[in-house]
Amino acid sequence: MNLPLATVSKVLKFSCVDGPGNRLVLFLQGCNFACPTCHNPHTMKLCNDCGDCVPECPTGALTIVQGKVVHDPNICDQCDRCLDVCPINANPKVTQYNVDDVLALLYQNKPFLNGITISGGEATTQLKFIIALFTAIKTDEKLKDLTCFIDSNGYLPEAAWKTVLPVTDGVMLDIKAFDNTLHSLLTTRSNQRVLASAKQLFAAGKLHELRYLLIPGRTDSSQEIKELADFVRALDSATPLRLNAFQHHGVKGEALTWPTMKEPDTERIAAELRSAGLTNVVVPAVYI
Amino acid sequence: MSELLKRFKGITEDPGLSFTQKARYLSLEAENSLPYPELDEETAKALEERVICDMYEGHAPFKPRYVMPDYSVVLEKGSTFLELDPATTLDEAINSLMIAYHHVPSVTNMPVFIGRLDNLLLRFCDDVSDEDLYKKLKLFWRYLDRVLPDAFMHANVGPTDNRVARTIMRIDAELKQIAPNLTFIWDPEVSSDEIFSQACESIIECSKPHIANNPLHQPLFDEYGYGVASCYNVLPLCGGASTLTRINLREVARRSKDTADFFENVLPKYIDLNFRLTEARIDHLFNKSGFFEGFLVKEGWISRDRFTAMYGIFAMAQCVDELQAKEGRSGKYGHDETANQLGHRISKVLFEAVEARPMENCWRGKAMLHSQAGLSDDDGCTPGVRIPYGSEPDPVTHVQALAEHHAFYPSGVSEILTLDETIENNPAALEQLVKGAFSLGFREFSANVSNNDLVRITGYMVRLSDIEKFKECGGSRINTTVLGAEAADKGKILERAPRVMSHELAPRYSQ
Ligand code: SF4
Ligand code: SF4
């Protein structure tokens, strides 16, 4: 049997920012964007077993077994030295999960959960696993009241969305920018598919929330904000829109020289969007 | 001048104390200049070494530690002693309660329990409009905070969904006062989803109320039921608790060679000594103090045979870590399965020991085990069975690690879950967390939302802005601020006291 496996960088049993209620969140490793503003850059790429991180590990938690880098979580003290030295933004500390592993986690934490969210990296780069997992949840008597959500950058093409939406209750979608040149600068990709995904998900009734990252001097221009307002209004002015404010926490490289987004400016833009008719604009609860 | 007289003089001349605080400390010093109730040598030594502890309650117990009156008596029958007629309107009922509170003693001399307020007041509300109810209760709430400003004073509402409970929670979230503390008693069979949601939203607003799991508490009590007082003491109504004594489990572990020695010899020894201490104090209260001859008993507010003894423990975390180290294991309490199971085993042993020991002058002839939330100077010891502050895992793992303890602590066990402020946008997550915790056997649930001005320290509330002010200019109206500042600043003793002291947590005068 060829059971799908997921490469998971982290599991949270408690998250109140990844969809409705408390959610178990699975962070999958690997992304098809490469945003300089990413606050989890070590989730971007899959490890190529180059071995560079192995001698750097102070506790000996990393070894090479038959050409593969192996991580022993019992010895690891989570210093994250390996993440710092990896030349490609990968992570040697990932775990492989099959569907049953995740179902077991859900059983164990069921009384605390409203649902599960697959995040990333970019969740949809491991689409087969998501479909298998969500299908299993929906057909499990004890788990089927859990809602199944995906947190996505929207780069998945239309046909692929169609394969996962029947077992998906909602998607949180990031829009990085409306100007396509700016979008390419911020993500390395064009925004056409992202905008199309937003419309497709909305039409399917599965767009739970749109997210927009405010970066001073880049995505906070009046033109961008106007296009954001127009785009949301064209869907439904009550669509939940979460404004995120760019901060340096976790960021690596060039974007550390970019200014952070401050609370008053975020509030001002939220107010502008509200006066443009959007009725469900959410601002960050905290700026760190 | 003798040492004692010097202390008296010091108190009267302390410029940092208000005159009421001086009066209180003078009375405590006077009480403590009397000889202690007679203890055998071994018990006295354990008390001296603070392996067992009397909460510095004073040498001559002349009032129970926690009094839980049935206030419906004064509302329905009035009081001959206080010359009160039965209440016939909401105004009269609130007024009678305000008077009654001043005659209810406790360890702090302020009432620690002010009633299950919706049960008490609802029948006077039929012809009161929503608006009037709101106005009257709001004034009542302001009165409580300003006149009885002790964060241990505790009001209860629920489990039914009713106007009084809703209005009180609304006012409490609006005013964000430290006092009174508030418990919402939740019962999935009785409470509506709406009032449960309101309670959770209120927690996000001001870290109150504390939520009690009625299906676990109610069966332990009889038709009179129970109330939640002070910081999460679950006690028989129309009675209370005579005493609270406690074992410092860290000290017990330090005196043990290894785990086997702990369970076989050292713990049983100190369990016994703490019982002896409890008995000596109860004996004084019941047989020497004359407390039960007073009008509260005569008029039926309380009943002599409804006082339990709270048998407390604390520093479970340090105890387990100490024993783990003695066994050469590194796993820490709260994080490691073996360590957690060792903790559960200790709780079970304690519970069985308390159940097995007959106690005189004690409700149902037995004491009740209690996970004690701490004084502000418990240096390095974590309250009750809690996971040390700052090292708590995520809230779900936290609950899972501790749930098994709860069955063993019938007179209360409080955890404080710290939630980050992102919960603000998602109250459903909090609701699910409470439901999850209760389904695993949590008796009680309290949370701190980290950007709230109002936060719990060891179970009582303080305002962070008061602590700031207190540190800057020395002096706060609310007594628990001091303890908060102390607890926050680790053992840093205040130089100037605020307007009101936390009586329960500051049981001694310290210069
Ligand atoms: S985080 Fe990485 S470098 Fe640090 S101990 Fe763990 S495996 Fe080694
Ligand atoms: S994590 Fe990075 S450095 Fe380590 S082996 Fe993989 S690719 Fe190389």
XYZ file of N, CA and C in Angstrom, chain A residues 28-215:
564
model
N 3.208 21.701 8.206
C 3.910 20.839 7.263
C 5.169 21.550 6.767
N 6.181 20.742 6.469
C 7.447 21.310 6.025
C 7.403 21.538 4.516
N 7.942 22.668 4.070
C 8.072 22.922 2.633
C 7.078 23.949 2.136
N 7.594 24.886 1.308
C 6.732 25.938 0.777
C 7.131 26.227 -0.662
N 6.141 26.636 -1.463
C 6.446 26.995 -2.843
C 6.627 28.507 -3.028
N 6.508 29.269 -1.967
C 6.897 30.668 -1.990
C 8.228 30.773 -1.220
N 8.889 31.909 -1.359
C 10.080 32.142 -0.534
C 10.039 33.595 -0.087
N 9.131 33.880 0.835
C 8.911 35.269 1.239
C 10.013 35.713 2.192
N 10.645 36.845 1.882
C 11.659 37.355 2.823
C 11.063 37.694 4.190
N 9.752 37.939 4.236
C 9.130 38.328 5.509
C 8.718 37.123 6.356
N 8.979 35.919 5.883
C 8.517 34.719 6.588
C 9.048 34.695 8.026
N 8.169 34.442 8.996
C 8.651 34.380 10.380
C 8.959 32.943 10.812
N 8.817 31.998 9.885
C 9.263 30.623 10.135
C 10.092 30.142 8.955
N 11.188 30.833 8.603
C 11.878 30.505 7.352
C 12.382 29.062 7.295
N 12.611 28.465 8.439
C 13.132 27.089 8.418
C 12.087 26.064 7.960
N 10.861 26.532 7.718
C 9.854 25.580 7.220
C 9.772 25.589 5.697
N 10.616 26.382 5.040
C 10.448 26.576 3.600
C 10.797 25.359 2.750
N 11.923 24.736 3.037
C 12.432 23.708 2.117
C 12.515 22.348 2.806
N 12.498 21.311 1.984
C 12.713 19.969 2.513
C 14.215 19.691 2.564
N 14.629 19.039 3.581
C 16.052 18.737 3.805
C 16.605 17.878 2.665
N 17.828 18.222 2.203
C 18.444 17.424 1.131
C 19.581 16.558 1.659
N 19.639 16.425 2.964
C 20.622 15.558 3.619
C 22.063 15.945 3.322
N 22.311 17.215 3.126
C 23.683 17.664 2.860
C 24.582 17.430 4.070
N 24.005 17.399 5.260
C 24.782 17.084 6.453
C 25.459 18.277 7.108
N 25.315 19.464 6.565
C 26.001 20.634 7.118
C 25.664 20.872 8.591
N 24.429 20.577 8.978
C 24.004 20.899 10.343
C 24.528 19.884 11.359
N 24.896 18.680 10.898
C 25.199 17.600 11.840
C 26.333 17.959 12.807
N 27.493 18.424 12.310
C 28.563 18.742 13.269
C 28.265 19.957 14.152
N 27.301 20.742 13.775
C 26.979 21.950 14.547
C 26.144 21.643 15.784
N 25.520 20.479 15.783
C 24.604 20.178 16.885
C 25.377 19.935 18.177
N 25.130 20.739 19.222
C 25.908 20.609 20.454
C 25.567 19.366 21.272
N 24.428 18.759 21.038
C 24.042 17.630 21.896
C 24.192 16.280 21.219
N 24.573 16.274 19.952
C 24.694 15.005 19.240
C 23.357 14.428 18.832
N 22.347 15.273 18.752
C 21.013 14.789 18.391
C 20.912 14.480 16.894
N 21.852 14.972 16.119
C 21.799 14.740 14.670
C 22.907 13.765 14.261
N 22.510 12.763 13.474
C 23.495 11.805 12.954
C 23.149 11.525 11.505
N 24.104 10.895 10.788
C 23.819 10.487 9.405
C 23.736 8.974 9.384
N 22.583 8.470 8.984
C 22.390 7.029 8.894
C 22.043 6.700 7.444
N 22.878 5.932 6.833
C 22.693 5.540 5.425
C 22.387 6.748 4.539
N 23.203 7.769 4.709
C 23.082 8.939 3.846
C 21.943 9.890 4.212
N 21.184 9.527 5.261
C 20.060 10.395 5.664
C 20.374 11.055 7.012
N 19.960 12.305 7.139
C 20.143 12.978 8.419
C 19.003 12.570 9.362
N 19.383 12.067 10.541
C 18.374 11.579 11.494
C 18.450 12.416 12.769
N 17.282 12.752 13.303
C 17.195 13.604 14.481
C 16.629 12.808 15.653
N 17.274 12.890 16.797
C 16.773 12.191 17.981
C 16.159 13.207 18.955
N 14.842 13.281 18.991
C 14.184 14.312 19.806
C 14.465 14.152 21.302
N 14.861 12.948 21.727
C 15.110 12.760 23.162
C 16.382 13.437 23.629
N 17.314 13.659 22.704
C 18.573 14.311 23.090
C 18.528 15.806 22.777
N 17.769 16.160 21.751
C 17.714 17.541 21.277
C 17.274 18.479 22.397
N 17.969 19.596 22.538
C 17.487 20.552 23.549
C 16.870 21.800 22.906
N 16.499 21.693 21.663
C 15.770 22.757 20.953
C 16.533 24.082 20.913
N 17.859 23.992 20.736
C 18.636 25.229 20.659
C 18.479 25.903 19.295
N 18.030 25.157 18.292
C 17.799 25.678 16.942
C 19.066 26.098 16.203
N 20.206 25.648 16.693
C 21.473 25.901 15.998
C 21.417 25.321 14.575
N 20.852 24.126 14.453
C 20.776 23.470 13.137
C 19.986 24.331 12.146
N 18.946 24.972 12.625
C 18.130 25.807 11.729
C 18.942 27.014 11.262
N 19.727 27.548 12.187
C 20.524 28.725 11.831
C 21.555 28.418 10.746
N 22.145 27.224 10.781
C 23.235 26.953 9.834
C 22.767 26.339 8.515
N 21.546 25.868 8.470
C 21.099 25.222 7.229
C 21.156 26.217 6.074
N 21.878 25.863 4.990
C 22.026 26.828 3.896
C 20.752 27.011 3.058
N 19.800 26.119 3.182
C 18.634 26.199 2.273
C 17.308 26.432 3.000
N 17.305 26.867 4.249
C 16.062 27.039 4.997
C 15.262 25.742 5.131
N 15.972 24.667 5.458
C 15.273 23.411 5.747
C 15.396 23.127 7.243
N 14.952 21.946 7.643
C 14.811 21.641 9.060
C 15.064 20.152 9.253
N 16.091 19.802 10.000
C 16.361 18.367 10.183
C 15.484 17.739 11.257
N 14.661 18.526 11.919
C 13.919 18.013 13.075
C 12.492 17.592 12.737
N 12.234 17.384 11.458
C 10.861 17.038 11.071
C 10.533 15.598 11.443
N 9.234 15.308 11.511
C 8.764 13.954 11.793
C 7.831 13.535 10.664
N 7.889 12.267 10.314
C 6.945 11.752 9.311
C 5.694 11.251 10.031
N 4.551 11.705 9.593
C 3.289 11.235 10.174
C 2.477 10.559 9.091
N 1.870 9.422 9.411
C 0.851 8.906 8.503
C -0.517 9.295 9.057
N -1.552 8.981 8.312
C -2.891 9.418 8.701
C -3.270 8.883 10.082
N -2.946 7.611 10.335
C -3.302 7.036 11.635
C -2.607 7.748 12.796
N -1.380 8.176 12.567
C -0.676 8.920 13.626
C -1.462 10.177 14.003
N -1.943 10.858 12.980
C -2.671 12.105 13.263
C -4.026 11.786 13.902
N -4.687 10.728 13.424
C -5.967 10.365 14.051
C -5.755 10.063 15.538
N -4.649 9.394 15.847
C -4.371 9.080 17.253
C -4.219 10.364 18.078
N -3.524 11.334 17.497
C -3.384 12.624 18.181
C -4.740 13.280 18.414
N -5.598 13.171 17.430
C -6.924 13.785 17.543
C -7.753 13.085 18.619
N -7.700 11.766 18.652
C -8.434 11.037 19.702
C -7.986 11.504 21.076
N -6.665 11.569 21.217
C -6.075 11.887 22.506
C -6.498 13.283 22.986
N -6.704 14.193 22.077
C -6.993 15.581 22.466
C -8.399 16.027 22.131
N -9.230 15.081 21.725
C -10.561 15.398 21.229
C -11.373 16.321 22.143
N -11.414 16.077 23.466
C -12.295 16.925 24.287
C -11.939 18.408 24.234
N -10.731 18.711 23.809
C -10.276 20.101 23.810
C -10.429 20.777 22.454
N -10.843 20.020 21.457
C -10.708 20.527 20.090
C -12.031 20.872 19.440
N -12.002 21.968 18.664
C -13.087 22.260 17.740
C -12.745 21.766 16.338
N -11.469 21.561 16.097
C -11.100 21.094 14.775
C -9.608 20.999 14.588
N -9.227 20.732 13.335
C -7.816 20.619 12.973
C -7.527 21.607 11.848
N -6.322 22.170 11.882
C -5.900 23.049 10.799
C -4.553 22.573 10.290
N -4.450 22.461 8.971
C -3.161 22.123 8.375
C -2.538 23.423 7.888
N -1.349 23.701 8.427
C -0.672 24.940 8.086
C 0.723 24.587 7.566
N 1.593 25.583 7.487
C 2.893 25.252 6.913
C 3.999 26.160 7.372
N 5.032 26.178 6.563
C 5.191 25.860 5.158
C 3.937 26.199 4.368
N 3.802 25.524 3.261
C 2.558 25.619 2.512
C 1.880 24.260 2.559
N 0.724 24.246 3.249
C 0.022 22.992 3.488
C -0.235 22.235 2.192
N -0.662 22.970 1.151
C -1.154 22.268 -0.041
C -0.038 21.645 -0.871
N 1.240 21.860 -0.468
C 2.298 21.128 -1.174
C 2.237 19.641 -0.820
N 1.463 19.288 0.210
C 1.303 17.869 0.563
C -0.185 17.511 0.504
N -0.749 17.833 -0.641
C -2.200 17.755 -0.807
C -2.761 16.347 -0.624
N -2.057 15.356 -1.139
C -2.553 13.973 -1.045
C -2.789 13.572 0.401
N -1.842 13.958 1.228
C -1.978 13.635 2.648
C -3.194 14.334 3.249
N -3.369 15.596 2.898
C -4.497 16.342 3.463
C -5.816 15.675 3.075
N -5.932 15.316 1.811
C -7.184 14.683 1.358
C -7.419 13.374 2.123
N -6.372 12.573 2.245
C -6.520 11.288 2.943
C -6.902 11.520 4.401
N -6.257 12.486 5.020
C -6.522 12.747 6.437
C -7.945 13.267 6.654
N -8.315 14.289 5.885
C -9.650 14.877 6.070
C -10.736 13.854 5.762
N -10.518 13.023 4.743
C -11.508 11.987 4.420
C -11.647 11.031 5.601
N -10.514 10.652 6.192
C -10.560 9.738 7.343
C -11.310 10.374 8.513
N -11.071 11.666 8.752
C -11.751 12.344 9.863
C -13.262 12.376 9.625
N -13.630 12.722 8.395
C -15.065 12.868 8.078
C -15.814 11.546 8.177
N -15.096 10.425 8.075
C -15.789 9.139 8.115
C -15.589 8.443 9.456
N -14.960 9.126 10.403
C -14.735 8.517 11.714
C -15.830 9.002 12.674
N -16.577 8.049 13.218
C -17.715 8.397 14.080
C -17.334 9.380 15.192
N -16.181 9.149 15.809
C -15.804 9.956 16.973
C -15.186 11.294 16.609
N -14.754 11.425 15.367
C -14.017 12.644 15.006
C -14.772 13.534 14.028
N -15.888 13.020 13.507
C -16.447 13.730 12.358
C -17.033 15.104 12.685
N -17.235 15.418 13.966
C -17.690 16.780 14.271
C -16.540 17.785 14.330
N -15.326 17.326 14.159
C -14.202 18.276 14.094
C -14.196 18.938 12.718
N -13.985 20.247 12.695
C -13.912 20.910 11.394
C -12.478 20.838 10.868
N -12.373 20.752 9.554
C -11.075 20.576 8.902
C -10.723 21.828 8.097
N -9.661 22.496 8.491
C -9.279 23.759 7.856
C -7.870 23.687 7.267
N -7.669 24.523 6.258
C -6.345 24.640 5.639
C -5.930 26.104 5.690
N -4.669 26.291 5.990
C -4.086 27.628 5.969
C -3.179 27.652 4.741
N -3.458 28.552 3.795
C -2.769 28.422 2.505
C -2.312 29.760 1.956
N -1.260 29.696 1.090
C -0.831 30.895 0.374
C -1.597 31.068 -0.937
N -2.482 30.105 -1.246
C -3.356 30.276 -2.406
C -2.743 29.915 -3.744
N -1.547 29.317 -3.723
C -0.895 29.049 -5.003
C -1.425 27.782 -5.671
N -2.253 27.053 -4.981
C -2.790 25.805 -5.543
C -3.708 26.113 -6.730
N -3.553 25.378 -7.843
C -4.423 25.640 -9.003
C -5.858 25.168 -8.774
N -6.738 25.716 -9.586
C -8.174 25.479 -9.434
C -8.547 23.995 -9.380
N -8.015 23.220 -10.314
C -8.397 21.804 -10.387
C -8.006 21.072 -9.112
N -6.864 21.447 -8.549
C -6.403 20.773 -7.337
C -7.282 21.145 -6.140
N -7.688 22.407 -6.070
C -8.608 22.803 -5.006
C -9.868 21.939 -5.032
N -10.323 21.653 -6.262
C -11.571 20.878 -6.378
C -11.453 19.497 -5.746
N -10.224 18.963 -5.726
C -10.081 17.615 -5.156
C -10.113 17.636 -3.624
N -9.773 18.762 -3.029
C -9.690 18.778 -1.557
C -10.899 19.476 -0.917
N -11.547 20.355 -1.649
C -12.642 21.125 -1.035
C -13.802 20.280 -0.512
N -14.160 19.163 -1.166
C -15.287 18.385 -0.632
C -15.075 17.904 0.800
N -13.827 17.734 1.221
C -13.592 17.274 2.594
C -13.035 18.396 3.472
N -13.073 19.625 2.973
C -12.514 20.753 3.711
C -13.635 21.693 4.147
N -13.592 22.126 5.405
C -14.651 23.023 5.892
C -14.322 24.489 5.679
N -13.061 24.807 5.637
C -12.733 26.215 5.458
C -11.258 26.408 5.177
N -10.957 27.531 4.537
C -9.571 27.853 4.193
C -9.274 29.271 4.657
N -8.125 29.430 5.277
C -7.616 30.769 5.556
C -6.583 31.067 4.480
N -6.776 32.151 3.768
C -5.947 32.414 2.597
C -5.186 33.724 2.760
N -3.905 33.661 2.453
C -3.059 34.854 2.503
C -3.017 35.549 1.149
N -3.236 36.844 1.136
C -2.921 37.623 -0.060
C -1.761 38.533 0.313
N -0.682 38.426 -0.452
C 0.518 39.203 -0.073
C 0.514 40.589 -0.697
N -0.013 40.688 -1.928
C -0.036 42.004 -2.581
C -0.943 41.937 -3.810
N -1.447 43.107 -4.223
C -2.284 43.167 -5.425
C -1.478 43.529 -6.671
N -0.510 44.396 -6.508
C 0.368 44.706 -7.634
C 1.233 43.471 -7.908
N 1.203 43.002 -9.149
C 1.840 41.711 -9.411
C 3.358 41.769 -9.296
N 3.958 42.883 -9.695
C 5.410 43.010 -9.565
C 5.803 42.970 -8.095
N 5.038 43.701 -7.287
C 5.290 43.698 -5.846
C 5.120 42.278 -5.293
N 4.073 41.604 -5.737
C 3.825 40.240 -5.256
C 5.006 39.332 -5.574
N 5.540 39.465 -6.790
C 6.677 38.628 -7.165
C 7.888 38.946 -6.296
N 8.084 40.219 -6.015
C 9.202 40.597 -5.152
C 9.041 40.010 -3.750
N 7.810 39.968 -3.279
C 7.560 39.539 -1.900
C 7.475 38.027 -1.752
N 7.251 37.318 -2.877
C 7.010 35.875 -2.732
C 7.789 35.026 -3.718
N 8.352 35.654 -4.742
C 8.987 34.993 -5.896
C 7.983 34.432 -6.915
N 6.700 34.645 -6.711
C 5.699 34.128 -7.659
C 4.677 35.206 -8.003
N 3.922 34.934 -9.062
C 2.862 35.874 -9.462
C 1.626 35.679 -8.592
N 0.747 36.674 -8.568
C -0.416 36.573 -7.681
C -1.685 36.105 -8.393
N -1.574 35.787 -9.684
C -2.800 35.433 -10.411
C -3.539 34.268 -9.768
N -2.786 33.205 -9.484
C -3.429 32.022 -8.913
C -4.006 32.324 -7.520
N -3.307 33.183 -6.788
C -3.763 33.491 -5.423
C -5.125 34.176 -5.471
N -5.218 35.165 -6.346
C -6.485 35.901 -6.437
C -7.591 35.001 -6.969
N -7.220 34.132 -7.927
C -8.214 33.196 -8.462
C -8.681 32.236 -7.371
N -7.726 31.767 -6.546
C -8.087 30.847 -5.454
C -9.077 31.508 -4.510
N -8.814 32.770 -4.181
C -9.707 33.469 -3.250
C -11.128 33.482 -3.809
N -11.237 33.787 -5.083
C -12.590 33.838 -5.686
C -13.221 32.455 -5.720
N -12.426 31.470 -6.085
C -12.944 30.096 -6.159
C -13.414 29.619 -4.778
N -12.593 29.864 -3.763
C -12.945 29.417 -2.415
C -14.193 30.145 -1.924
N -14.270 31.433 -2.240
C -15.455 32.190 -1.831
C -16.707 31.626 -2.484
N -16.600 31.363 -3.798
C -17.769 30.840 -4.521
C -18.186 29.481 -3.967
N -17.219 28.711 -3.479
C -17.539 27.389 -2.931
C -18.015 27.480 -1.482
N -18.042 28.700 -0.940
C -18.458 28.865 0.464
C -17.423 28.376 1.449
N -16.169 28.314 1.052
C -15.125 27.748 1.924
C -14.063 28.767 2.323
N -14.270 30.023 1.972
C -13.271 31.022 2.341
C -13.559 31.495 3.767
N -12.841 30.962 4.727
C -13.111 31.307 6.129
C -12.560 32.682 6.478
N -11.417 33.008 5.900
C -10.763 34.254 6.285
C -9.712 34.615 5.250
N -9.631 35.889 4.944
C -8.529 36.396 4.124
C -7.531 37.047 5.060
N -6.256 36.934 4.694
C -5.230 37.559 5.531
C -4.373 38.460 4.665
N -4.006 39.564 5.208
C -3.188 40.512 4.452
C -2.091 41.039 5.359
N -0.848 40.865 4.902
C 0.292 41.293 5.722
C 0.682 42.724 5.381
N 0.577 43.584 6.365
C 0.948 44.990 6.159
C 2.453 45.158 6.388
N 3.156 45.590 5.317
C 4.590 45.860 5.424
C 4.781 47.333 5.085
